[in-house]
């Protein structure tokens, strides 16, 4: 067989956006991100099913929502025969101060902690089939909350998740009083 190369130091995690890395099953956690049937999902379910088959193959059951489309995907991965690792997207999270929201397009004007303006992040749509009667329904839960609180005059910070070269707003908080 081939010698184990675990003493080998792995290369540093790729910083570039759009990165995909292979990890072992124990690195995949509920609430984390991983590809389910080729879709980058935030996992609601992640459990190893041991001895689920007659010959004792271990399998990993994963289920989650696609980060971009919010559709739910589910899969069971065989962890023994020919298993090479599970694809996970390289993700990074940053928080920005919210300066402005374009309620028509959902694009945000954000301020980085360094004082730079970032204007390439848009709120997620609720999906193509969402009935667009009134701007607020055009966005998903978090997007609608951002618009509602912004229009109420709250000072907000939004948390942006970056993966696969795209940015997704995953949280909104009141700006801490300085």
CSV table of N, CA and C in Angstrom, one decimal:
chain,number,residue,atom,x,y,z
A,1,UNK,N,0.8,-1.2,0.0
A,1,UNK,CA,0.0,0.0,0.0
A,1,UNK,C,0.9,1.2,0.0
A,2,UNK,N,0.3,2.4,-0.1
A,2,UNK,CA,1.1,3.6,-0.1
A,2,UNK,C,1.3,4.1,1.4
A,3,UNK,N,2.5,4.6,1.6
A,3,UNK,CA,2.9,5.0,3.0
A,3,UNK,C,2.0,6.2,3.4
A,4,UNK,N,1.7,6.2,4.7
A,4,UNK,CA,0.8,7.4,5.2
A,4,UNK,C,1.7,8.6,5.2
A,5,UNK,N,1.2,9.7,4.7
A,5,UNK,CA,2.0,10.9,4.7
A,5,UNK,C,1.4,11.9,5.7
A,6,UNK,N,0.9,11.5,6.8
A,6,UNK,CA,0.3,12.4,7.8
A,6,UNK,C,1.4,13.3,8.5
A,7,UNK,N,2.6,12.9,8.4
A,7,UNK,CA,3.7,13.8,9.1
A,7,UNK,C,4.0,14.9,8.2
A,8,UNK,N,3.5,14.9,6.9
A,8,UNK,CA,3.7,15.9,6.0
A,8,UNK,C,2.9,17.2,6.3
A,9,UNK,N,3.5,18.3,6.4
A,9,UNK,CA,2.7,19.5,6.7
A,9,UNK,C,1.9,19.9,5.5
A,10,UNK,N,0.6,20.1,5.7
A,10,UNK,CA,-0.3,20.5,4.6
A,10,UNK,C,0.1,21.9,4.2
A,11,UNK,N,-0.2,22.2,2.9
A,11,UNK,CA,0.1,23.6,2.5
A,11,UNK,C,-0.9,24.5,3.2
A,12,UNK,N,-0.5,25.8,3.3
A,12,UNK,CA,-1.4,26.7,4.0
A,12,UNK,C,-2.8,26.8,3.2
A,13,UNK,N,-3.8,27.0,3.9
A,13,UNK,CA,-5.1,27.1,3.3
A,13,UNK,C,-5.1,28.2,2.3
A,14,UNK,N,-5.7,27.9,1.1
A,14,UNK,CA,-5.7,28.8,0.0
A,14,UNK,C,-6.5,30.1,0.4
A,15,UNK,N,-6.0,31.2,0.3
A,15,UNK,CA,-6.7,32.4,0.6
A,15,UNK,C,-7.6,32.9,-0.5
A,16,UNK,N,-7.3,32.4,-1.7
A,16,UNK,CA,-8.1,32.9,-2.9
A,16,UNK,C,-9.5,32.5,-2.7
A,17,UNK,N,-10.4,33.4,-3.2
A,17,UNK,CA,-11.8,33.1,-3.1
A,17,UNK,C,-12.1,32.1,-4.2
A,18,UNK,N,-13.2,31.4,-4.0
A,18,UNK,CA,-13.5,30.4,-5.0
A,18,UNK,C,-12.8,29.1,-4.7
A,19,UNK,N,-12.1,29.0,-3.5
A,19,UNK,CA,-11.4,27.8,-3.2
A,19,UNK,C,-12.3,26.7,-2.7
A,20,UNK,N,-11.8,25.5,-3.0
A,20,UNK,CA,-12.5,24.3,-2.5
A,20,UNK,C,-11.4,23.4,-2.0
A,21,UNK,N,-11.6,22.9,-0.8
A,21,UNK,CA,-10.7,22.0,-0.2
A,21,UNK,C,-11.3,20.6,0.2
A,22,UNK,N,-10.5,19.6,0.2
A,22,UNK,CA,-11.1,18.3,0.6
A,22,UNK,C,-10.7,18.1,2.1
A,23,UNK,N,-11.7,17.7,2.9
A,23,UNK,CA,-11.4,17.4,4.3
A,23,UNK,C,-11.9,16.0,4.7
A,24,UNK,N,-11.5,15.6,5.8
A,24,UNK,CA,-11.9,14.3,6.3
A,24,UNK,C,-13.3,14.5,7.0
A,25,UNK,N,-14.1,13.4,7.1
A,25,UNK,CA,-15.5,13.5,7.7
A,25,UNK,C,-15.5,14.2,9.0
A,26,UNK,N,-14.5,14.0,9.9
A,26,UNK,CA,-14.6,14.5,11.2
A,26,UNK,C,-14.4,16.0,11.2
A,27,UNK,N,-14.0,16.6,10.1
A,27,UNK,CA,-13.8,18.1,10.0
A,27,UNK,C,-15.1,18.7,9.5
A,28,UNK,N,-16.1,17.9,9.1
A,28,UNK,CA,-17.4,18.4,8.7
A,28,UNK,C,-18.3,18.4,9.9
A,29,UNK,N,-18.9,19.6,10.2
A,29,UNK,CA,-19.7,19.7,11.4
A,29,UNK,C,-21.1,20.3,11.1
A,30,UNK,N,-22.1,20.0,11.9
A,30,UNK,CA,-23.4,20.7,11.8
A,30,UNK,C,-23.2,22.2,11.9
A,31,UNK,N,-23.8,23.0,11.1
A,31,UNK,CA,-23.6,24.4,11.2
A,31,UNK,C,-22.4,24.9,10.4
A,32,UNK,N,-21.6,23.9,9.9
A,32,UNK,CA,-20.5,24.2,9.0
A,32,UNK,C,-21.0,24.2,7.5
A,33,UNK,N,-20.0,24.3,6.6
A,33,UNK,CA,-20.3,24.4,5.2
A,33,UNK,C,-19.7,23.2,4.5
A,34,UNK,N,-20.4,22.6,3.6
A,34,UNK,CA,-19.9,21.5,2.8
A,34,UNK,C,-20.7,21.4,1.5
A,35,UNK,N,-20.2,20.7,0.5
A,35,UNK,CA,-20.9,20.5,-0.7
A,35,UNK,C,-21.8,19.3,-0.5
A,36,UNK,N,-23.1,19.4,-0.8
A,36,UNK,CA,-24.1,18.3,-0.8
A,36,UNK,C,-24.6,18.2,-2.2
A,37,UNK,N,-24.3,17.1,-2.9
A,37,UNK,CA,-24.6,16.9,-4.3
A,37,UNK,C,-24.1,18.1,-5.2
A,38,UNK,N,-23.0,18.6,-4.8
A,38,UNK,CA,-22.4,19.6,-5.6
A,38,UNK,C,-22.8,21.0,-5.3
A,39,UNK,N,-23.7,21.2,-4.3
A,39,UNK,CA,-24.2,22.5,-3.9
A,39,UNK,C,-23.6,22.9,-2.6
A,40,UNK,N,-23.1,24.1,-2.5
A,40,UNK,CA,-22.5,24.6,-1.2
A,40,UNK,C,-23.5,24.8,-0.2
A,41,UNK,N,-23.6,24.0,0.9
A,41,UNK,CA,-24.7,24.1,1.8
A,41,UNK,C,-24.2,24.4,3.2
A,42,UNK,N,-25.0,25.0,4.0
A,42,UNK,CA,-24.8,25.1,5.5
A,42,UNK,C,-25.5,23.9,6.1
A,43,UNK,N,-24.8,23.1,6.8
A,43,UNK,CA,-25.4,21.8,7.2
A,43,UNK,C,-26.3,21.9,8.4
A,44,UNK,N,-27.5,21.4,8.3
A,44,UNK,CA,-28.4,21.2,9.4
A,44,UNK,C,-28.3,19.9,10.0
A,45,UNK,N,-27.8,18.9,9.2
A,45,UNK,CA,-27.6,17.5,9.7
A,45,UNK,C,-26.3,17.1,9.2
A,46,UNK,N,-25.5,16.5,10.1
A,46,UNK,CA,-24.2,15.9,9.8
A,46,UNK,C,-23.9,14.8,10.8
A,47,UNK,N,-24.2,13.6,10.3
A,47,UNK,CA,-24.0,12.5,11.3
A,47,UNK,C,-23.3,11.3,10.6
A,48,UNK,N,-22.4,10.6,11.3
A,48,UNK,CA,-21.8,9.4,10.7
A,48,UNK,C,-22.7,8.2,11.1
A,49,UNK,N,-23.1,7.5,10.1
A,49,UNK,CA,-23.9,6.3,10.3
A,49,UNK,C,-23.0,5.1,10.3
A,50,UNK,N,-22.7,4.5,11.4
A,50,UNK,CA,-21.7,3.5,11.4
A,50,UNK,C,-22.4,2.1,11.2
A,51,UNK,N,-21.7,1.3,10.5
A,51,UNK,CA,-22.1,-0.1,10.2
A,51,UNK,C,-23.6,-0.1,9.7
A,52,UNK,N,-23.8,0.8,8.7
A,52,UNK,CA,-25.2,0.9,8.2
A,52,UNK,C,-25.4,-0.2,7.2
A,53,UNK,N,-24.3,-0.8,6.7
A,53,UNK,CA,-24.5,-1.9,5.7
A,53,UNK,C,-23.9,-3.2,6.2
A,54,UNK,N,-24.2,-4.2,5.5
A,54,UNK,CA,-23.8,-5.6,6.0
A,54,UNK,C,-22.3,-5.7,6.2
A,55,UNK,N,-21.5,-5.1,5.3
A,55,UNK,CA,-20.1,-5.2,5.4
A,55,UNK,C,-19.5,-4.1,6.2
A,56,UNK,N,-20.3,-3.4,7.0
A,56,UNK,CA,-19.8,-2.4,8.0
A,56,UNK,C,-19.2,-1.2,7.4
A,57,UNK,N,-19.7,-0.8,6.2
A,57,UNK,CA,-19.2,0.5,5.7
A,57,UNK,C,-19.8,1.7,6.6
A,58,UNK,N,-18.9,2.6,6.8
A,58,UNK,CA,-19.4,3.8,7.5
A,58,UNK,C,-19.9,4.8,6.4
A,59,UNK,N,-20.9,5.5,6.8
A,59,UNK,CA,-21.5,6.5,5.8
A,59,UNK,C,-21.7,7.8,6.6
A,60,UNK,N,-21.7,8.9,5.8
A,60,UNK,CA,-21.9,10.2,6.4
A,60,UNK,C,-23.2,10.7,5.8
A,61,UNK,N,-24.1,11.0,6.7
A,61,UNK,CA,-25.4,11.6,6.3
A,61,UNK,C,-25.3,13.1,6.4
A,62,UNK,N,-25.5,13.8,5.3
A,62,UNK,CA,-25.5,15.3,5.4
A,62,UNK,C,-26.7,15.9,4.7
A,63,UNK,N,-27.2,17.0,5.3
A,63,UNK,CA,-28.4,17.6,4.8
A,63,UNK,C,-28.2,19.1,5.2
A,64,UNK,N,-28.5,20.0,4.2
A,64,UNK,CA,-28.4,21.4,4.5
A,64,UNK,C,-29.0,22.3,3.4
A,65,UNK,N,-29.0,23.6,3.7
A,65,UNK,CA,-29.5,24.5,2.7
A,65,UNK,C,-28.4,25.1,1.9
A,66,UNK,N,-28.7,25.2,0.6
A,66,UNK,CA,-27.7,25.9,-0.3
A,66,UNK,C,-27.6,27.3,0.1
A,67,UNK,N,-26.3,27.8,0.2
A,67,UNK,CA,-26.0,29.1,0.7
A,67,UNK,C,-26.6,30.2,-0.2
A,68,UNK,N,-26.7,29.9,-1.5
A,68,UNK,CA,-27.1,30.9,-2.4
A,68,UNK,C,-28.6,30.8,-2.7
A,69,UNK,N,-29.1,29.6,-2.9
A,69,UNK,CA,-30.5,29.5,-3.3
A,69,UNK,C,-31.5,29.1,-2.2
A,70,UNK,N,-30.9,28.7,-1.0
A,70,UNK,CA,-31.7,28.3,0.1
A,70,UNK,C,-32.5,27.0,-0.1
A,71,UNK,N,-32.2,26.3,-1.2
A,71,UNK,CA,-32.8,25.0,-1.4
A,71,UNK,C,-32.2,24.0,-0.5
A,72,UNK,N,-32.9,23.0,-0.1
A,72,UNK,CA,-32.4,21.9,0.8
A,72,UNK,C,-31.9,20.7,0.0
A,73,UNK,N,-30.7,20.3,0.3
A,73,UNK,CA,-30.1,19.1,-0.3
A,73,UNK,C,-29.7,18.1,0.7
A,74,UNK,N,-29.8,16.8,0.3
A,74,UNK,CA,-29.4,15.7,1.3
A,74,UNK,C,-28.6,14.7,0.6
A,75,UNK,N,-27.7,14.1,1.3
A,75,UNK,CA,-26.9,13.0,0.6
A,75,UNK,C,-26.3,12.1,1.7
A,76,UNK,N,-26.0,10.9,1.3
A,76,UNK,CA,-25.3,10.0,2.2
A,76,UNK,C,-24.0,9.5,1.5
A,77,UNK,N,-22.9,9.8,2.1
A,77,UNK,CA,-21.6,9.5,1.4
A,77,UNK,C,-21.0,8.3,2.1
A,78,UNK,N,-20.5,7.4,1.2
A,78,UNK,CA,-19.8,6.2,1.7
A,78,UNK,C,-18.4,6.6,2.1
A,79,UNK,N,-18.0,6.3,3.3
A,79,UNK,CA,-16.7,6.8,3.8
A,79,UNK,C,-15.6,5.7,3.7
A,80,UNK,N,-15.9,4.6,3.1
A,80,UNK,CA,-14.9,3.6,3.1
A,80,UNK,C,-14.3,3.3,1.7
A,81,UNK,N,-15.1,2.7,0.8
A,81,UNK,CA,-14.6,2.3,-0.5
A,81,UNK,C,-14.3,3.6,-1.4
A,82,UNK,N,-13.0,3.7,-1.7
A,82,UNK,CA,-12.6,4.8,-2.6
A,82,UNK,C,-12.9,6.2,-2.1
A,83,UNK,N,-12.9,6.4,-0.8
A,83,UNK,CA,-13.3,7.7,-0.3
A,83,UNK,C,-12.0,8.6,-0.3
A,84,UNK,N,-12.1,9.8,-0.8
A,84,UNK,CA,-11.0,10.7,-0.9
A,84,UNK,C,-11.1,12.0,-0.2
A,85,UNK,N,-12.2,12.1,0.6
A,85,UNK,CA,-12.4,13.3,1.3
A,85,UNK,C,-13.7,14.0,0.8
A,86,UNK,N,-14.1,14.9,1.6
A,86,UNK,CA,-15.4,15.6,1.3
A,86,UNK,C,-15.0,17.1,0.9
A,87,UNK,N,-15.6,17.5,-0.2
A,87,UNK,CA,-15.4,18.9,-0.7
A,87,UNK,C,-16.1,19.9,0.2
A,88,UNK,N,-15.3,20.9,0.7
A,88,UNK,CA,-15.9,22.0,1.4
A,88,UNK,C,-15.4,23.3,0.8
A,89,UNK,N,-16.3,24.3,0.8
A,89,UNK,CA,-15.9,25.6,0.2
A,89,UNK,C,-15.0,26.3,1.3
A,90,UNK,N,-14.0,27.0,0.8
A,90,UNK,CA,-13.2,27.8,1.7
A,90,UNK,C,-14.0,29.1,2.0
A,91,UNK,N,-14.3,29.3,3.2
A,91,UNK,CA,-15.2,30.4,3.6
A,91,UNK,C,-14.5,31.4,4.5
A,92,UNK,N,-14.9,32.7,4.4
A,92,UNK,CA,-14.4,33.7,5.3
A,92,UNK,C,-15.5,34.6,5.7
A,93,UNK,N,-15.5,35.1,6.9
A,93,UNK,CA,-16.6,35.9,7.4
A,93,UNK,C,-16.0,37.3,7.8
A,94,UNK,N,-16.7,38.3,7.4
A,94,UNK,CA,-16.3,39.7,7.9
A,94,UNK,C,-17.6,40.5,8.2
A,95,UNK,N,-17.4,41.4,9.2
A,95,UNK,CA,-18.5,42.3,9.5
A,95,UNK,C,-18.2,43.7,9.0
A,96,UNK,N,-19.2,44.3,8.5
A,96,UNK,CA,-19.1,45.7,8.0
A,96,UNK,C,-20.2,46.6,8.6
A,97,UNK,N,-19.8,47.9,8.6
A,97,UNK,CA,-20.9,48.8,9.0
A,97,UNK,C,-21.7,49.1,7.8
A,98,UNK,N,-23.0,49.2,8.0
A,98,UNK,CA,-23.9,49.4,6.9
A,98,UNK,C,-24.1,50.9,6.7
A,99,UNK,N,-23.8,51.4,5.5
A,99,UNK,CA,-24.0,52.8,5.2
A,99,UNK,C,-25.3,53.1,4.5
A,100,UNK,N,-25.6,52.2,3.5
A,100,UNK,CA,-26.8,52.5,2.7
A,100,UNK,C,-27.3,51.2,2.1
A,101,UNK,N,-28.6,51.1,1.8
A,101,UNK,CA,-29.2,50.0,1.2
A,101,UNK,C,-30.0,50.5,0.0
A,102,UNK,N,-29.8,49.9,-1.2
A,102,UNK,CA,-30.6,50.2,-2.3
A,102,UNK,C,-31.8,49.2,-2.3
A,103,UNK,N,-33.0,49.6,-1.9
A,103,UNK,CA,-34.0,48.7,-1.7
A,103,UNK,C,-34.6,48.1,-3.0
A,104,UNK,N,-34.2,48.7,-4.1
A,104,UNK,CA,-34.7,48.1,-5.4
A,104,UNK,C,-33.8,46.9,-5.8
A,105,UNK,N,-32.5,47.1,-5.7
A,105,UNK,CA,-31.5,46.1,-6.2
A,105,UNK,C,-31.0,45.2,-5.1
A,106,UNK,N,-31.1,45.7,-3.8
A,106,UNK,CA,-30.6,45.0,-2.7
A,106,UNK,C,-29.1,45.2,-2.5
A,107,UNK,N,-28.5,46.0,-3.3
A,107,UNK,CA,-27.1,46.3,-3.1
A,107,UNK,C,-26.8,47.1,-1.9
A,108,UNK,N,-25.7,46.8,-1.2
A,108,UNK,CA,-25.4,47.5,0.1
A,108,UNK,C,-24.2,48.4,-0.1
A,109,UNK,N,-24.1,49.5,0.6
A,109,UNK,CA,-22.9,50.3,0.7
A,109,UNK,C,-22.4,50.0,2.1
A,110,UNK,N,-21.2,49.3,2.2
A,110,UNK,CA,-20.6,48.9,3.4
A,110,UNK,C,-19.3,49.6,3.7
A,111,UNK,N,-19.0,49.8,5.0
A,111,UNK,CA,-17.8,50.4,5.4
A,111,UNK,C,-16.9,49.4,6.1
A,112,UNK,N,-15.7,49.2,5.6
A,112,UNK,CA,-14.8,48.2,6.3
A,112,UNK,C,-14.3,48.9,7.6
A,113,UNK,N,-13.7,48.1,8.5
A,113,UNK,CA,-13.1,48.7,9.7
A,113,UNK,C,-11.9,49.6,9.3
A,114,UNK,N,-11.4,49.4,8.1
A,114,UNK,CA,-10.2,50.3,7.7
A,114,UNK,C,-10.7,51.6,7.1
A,115,UNK,N,-12.1,51.7,7.0
A,115,UNK,CA,-12.6,52.9,6.4
A,115,UNK,C,-12.8,52.9,4.9
A,116,UNK,N,-12.7,51.7,4.3
A,116,UNK,CA,-12.9,51.6,2.9
A,116,UNK,C,-14.4,51.3,2.6
A,117,UNK,N,-14.8,51.8,1.4
A,117,UNK,CA,-16.2,51.5,1.0
A,117,UNK,C,-16.2,50.2,0.2
A,118,UNK,N,-17.2,49.3,0.5
A,118,UNK,CA,-17.3,48.1,-0.3
A,118,UNK,C,-18.8,48.1,-0.8
A,119,UNK,N,-18.9,48.0,-2.1
A,119,UNK,CA,-20.2,48.1,-2.7
A,119,UNK,C,-20.6,47.0,-3.6
A,120,UNK,N,-20.0,45.8,-3.4
A,120,UNK,CA,-20.3,44.7,-4.3
A,120,UNK,C,-21.1,43.6,-3.7
A,121,UNK,N,-21.7,43.9,-2.5
A,121,UNK,CA,-22.5,42.9,-1.8
A,121,UNK,C,-23.9,43.2,-1.9
A,122,UNK,N,-24.7,42.2,-2.3
A,122,UNK,CA,-26.1,42.4,-2.5
A,122,UNK,C,-26.9,41.4,-1.5
A,123,UNK,N,-28.1,41.8,-1.1
A,123,UNK,CA,-28.9,40.9,-0.3
A,123,UNK,C,-29.4,39.8,-1.1
A,124,UNK,N,-29.6,38.6,-0.5
A,124,UNK,CA,-30.1,37.4,-1.2
A,124,UNK,C,-31.6,37.6,-1.5
A,125,UNK,N,-31.9,37.2,-2.7
A,125,UNK,CA,-33.3,37.2,-3.1
A,125,UNK,C,-34.0,36.0,-2.4
A,126,UNK,N,-35.3,36.1,-2.3
A,126,UNK,CA,-36.1,35.0,-1.6
A,126,UNK,C,-36.3,33.9,-2.6
A,127,UNK,N,-35.8,34.0,-3.8
A,127,UNK,CA,-36.0,33.0,-4.8
A,127,UNK,C,-36.8,33.5,-6.0
A,128,UNK,N,-36.5,32.9,-7.2
A,128,UNK,CA,-37.1,33.4,-8.4
A,128,UNK,C,-38.7,33.4,-8.3
A,129,UNK,N,-39.2,32.4,-7.6
A,129,UNK,CA,-40.6,32.2,-7.6
A,129,UNK,C,-41.3,33.1,-6.5
A,130,UNK,N,-40.5,33.9,-5.8
A,130,UNK,CA,-41.1,34.8,-4.8
A,130,UNK,C,-41.9,35.9,-5.5
A,131,UNK,N,-43.1,36.1,-5.1
A,131,UNK,CA,-44.0,37.1,-5.7
A,131,UNK,C,-43.4,38.4,-5.3
A,132,UNK,N,-43.2,39.3,-6.3
A,132,UNK,CA,-42.6,40.5,-6.0
A,132,UNK,C,-43.6,41.6,-5.9
A,133,UNK,N,-44.4,41.5,-4.8
A,133,UNK,CA,-45.4,42.6,-4.6
A,133,UNK,C,-44.9,43.4,-3.4
A,134,UNK,N,-44.2,44.5,-3.7
A,134,UNK,CA,-43.6,45.3,-2.6
A,134,UNK,C,-42.2,44.8,-2.5
A,135,UNK,N,-41.2,45.8,-2.4
A,135,UNK,CA,-39.8,45.5,-2.4
A,135,UNK,C,-39.4,44.5,-1.3
A,136,UNK,N,-40.1,44.6,-0.1
A,136,UNK,CA,-39.6,43.8,1.0
A,136,UNK,C,-39.6,42.3,0.8
A,137,UNK,N,-40.6,41.9,0.0
A,137,UNK,CA,-40.8,40.4,-0.3
A,137,UNK,C,-39.8,39.9,-1.2
A,138,UNK,N,-39.0,40.8,-1.9
A,138,UNK,CA,-38.1,40.4,-2.9
A,138,UNK,C,-36.9,39.7,-2.2
A,139,UNK,N,-36.6,40.0,-0.9
A,139,UNK,CA,-35.4,39.5,-0.3
A,139,UNK,C,-35.7,38.3,0.7
A,140,UNK,N,-34.7,37.6,1.0
A,140,UNK,CA,-34.9,36.5,2.0
A,140,UNK,C,-35.0,37.1,3.4
A,141,UNK,N,-35.2,36.3,4.4
A,141,UNK,CA,-35.4,36.7,5.8
A,141,UNK,C,-34.4,37.8,6.2
A,142,UNK,N,-33.2,37.5,6.0
A,142,UNK,CA,-32.1,38.4,6.5
A,142,UNK,C,-32.2,39.7,5.7
A,143,UNK,N,-32.3,39.6,4.4
A,143,UNK,CA,-32.4,40.8,3.6
A,143,UNK,C,-33.5,41.7,4.0
A,144,UNK,N,-34.7,41.0,4.2
A,144,UNK,CA,-35.9,41.8,4.6
A,144,UNK,C,-35.6,42.5,6.0
A,145,UNK,N,-34.9,41.8,6.9
A,145,UNK,CA,-34.6,42.4,8.2
A,145,UNK,C,-33.7,43.6,8.0
A,146,UNK,N,-32.7,43.4,7.2
A,146,UNK,CA,-31.7,44.5,6.9
A,146,UNK,C,-32.5,45.7,6.5
A,147,UNK,N,-33.3,45.6,5.5
A,147,UNK,CA,-34.1,46.7,4.9
A,147,UNK,C,-35.0,47.3,6.0
A,148,UNK,N,-35.7,46.5,6.7
A,148,UNK,CA,-36.7,47.0,7.7
A,148,UNK,C,-35.9,47.8,8.8
A,149,UNK,N,-34.8,47.2,9.3
A,149,UNK,CA,-34.1,47.9,10.4
A,149,UNK,C,-33.4,49.2,9.9
A,150,UNK,N,-32.9,49.1,8.6
A,150,UNK,CA,-32.2,50.3,8.1
A,150,UNK,C,-33.2,51.4,7.9
A,151,UNK,N,-34.4,51.1,7.4
A,151,UNK,CA,-35.4,52.1,7.2
A,151,UNK,C,-36.0,52.6,8.5
A,152,UNK,N,-35.8,51.9,9.5
A,152,UNK,CA,-36.2,52.3,10.9
A,152,UNK,C,-35.2,53.2,11.5
A,153,UNK,N,-34.0,53.4,10.8
A,153,UNK,CA,-33.0,54.3,11.3
A,153,UNK,C,-32.0,53.7,12.2
A,154,UNK,N,-32.0,52.3,12.3
A,154,UNK,CA,-31.0,51.6,13.1
A,154,UNK,C,-29.6,51.7,12.5
A,155,UNK,N,-28.6,51.9,13.4
A,155,UNK,CA,-27.2,51.7,12.9
A,155,UNK,C,-26.9,50.3,12.9
A,156,UNK,N,-26.5,49.7,11.8
A,156,UNK,CA,-26.3,48.2,11.7
A,156,UNK,C,-25.0,47.8,11.2
A,157,UNK,N,-24.6,46.6,11.7
A,157,UNK,CA,-23.4,45.9,11.1
A,157,UNK,C,-23.9,44.6,10.5
A,158,UNK,N,-23.5,44.3,9.3
A,158,UNK,CA,-23.9,43.1,8.6
A,158,UNK,C,-22.7,42.2,8.6
A,159,UNK,N,-23.0,40.9,8.7
A,159,UNK,CA,-21.9,39.8,8.6
A,159,UNK,C,-22.0,39.2,7.2
A,160,UNK,N,-20.9,39.2,6.5
A,160,UNK,CA,-20.9,38.8,5.2
A,160,UNK,C,-20.0,37.5,5.1
A,161,UNK,N,-20.6,36.5,4.5
A,161,UNK,CA,-19.8,35.2,4.3
A,161,UNK,C,-19.4,35.2,2.8
A,162,UNK,N,-18.1,35.0,2.6
A,162,UNK,CA,-17.5,34.9,1.3
A,162,UNK,C,-17.2,33.5,1.0
A,163,UNK,N,-17.7,33.0,-0.2
A,163,UNK,CA,-17.2,31.6,-0.6
A,163,UNK,C,-17.5,31.5,-2.1
A,164,UNK,N,-16.6,30.8,-2.8
A,164,UNK,CA,-16.8,30.6,-4.2
A,164,UNK,C,-16.8,31.9,-5.0
A,165,UNK,N,-16.1,32.9,-4.5
A,165,UNK,CA,-16.1,34.1,-5.2
A,165,UNK,C,-17.3,35.0,-5.1
A,166,UNK,N,-18.2,34.6,-4.2
A,166,UNK,CA,-19.4,35.4,-4.0
A,166,UNK,C,-19.6,35.8,-2.5
A,167,UNK,N,-20.3,36.8,-2.3
A,167,UNK,CA,-20.6,37.3,-0.9
A,167,UNK,C,-22.1,37.1,-0.6
A,168,UNK,N,-22.3,36.6,0.6
A,168,UNK,CA,-23.7,36.4,1.1
A,168,UNK,C,-23.8,37.0,2.4
A,169,UNK,N,-24.9,37.8,2.6
A,169,UNK,CA,-25.2,38.4,3.9
A,169,UNK,C,-25.8,37.3,4.8
A,170,UNK,N,-25.2,37.0,5.9
A,170,UNK,CA,-25.7,35.9,6.8
A,170,UNK,C,-26.2,36.4,8.1
A,171,UNK,N,-25.9,37.7,8.4
A,171,UNK,CA,-26.4,38.2,9.7
A,171,UNK,C,-26.4,39.7,9.8
A,172,UNK,N,-27.2,40.2,10.7
A,172,UNK,CA,-27.3,41.7,10.9
A,172,UNK,C,-27.4,41.9,12.4
A,173,UNK,N,-26.7,42.9,12.9
A,173,UNK,CA,-26.7,43.2,14.3
A,173,UNK,C,-26.7,44.7,14.4
A,174,UNK,N,-27.2,45.2,15.6
A,174,UNK,CA,-27.1,46.6,15.8
A,174,UNK,C,-25.6,47.0,16.0
A,175,UNK,N,-25.3,48.1,15.4
A,175,UNK,CA,-23.9,48.6,15.6
A,175,UNK,C,-23.6,48.9,17.0
A,176,UNK,N,-22.5,48.4,17.6
A,176,UNK,CA,-22.2,48.6,19.0
A,176,UNK,C,-22.0,50.1,19.2
A,177,UNK,N,-22.6,50.6,20.3
A,177,UNK,CA,-22.5,52.0,20.6
A,177,UNK,C,-21.0,52.3,20.9
A,178,UNK,N,-20.4,53.2,20.2
A,178,UNK,CA,-19.0,53.5,20.4
A,178,UNK,C,-18.7,54.1,21.7
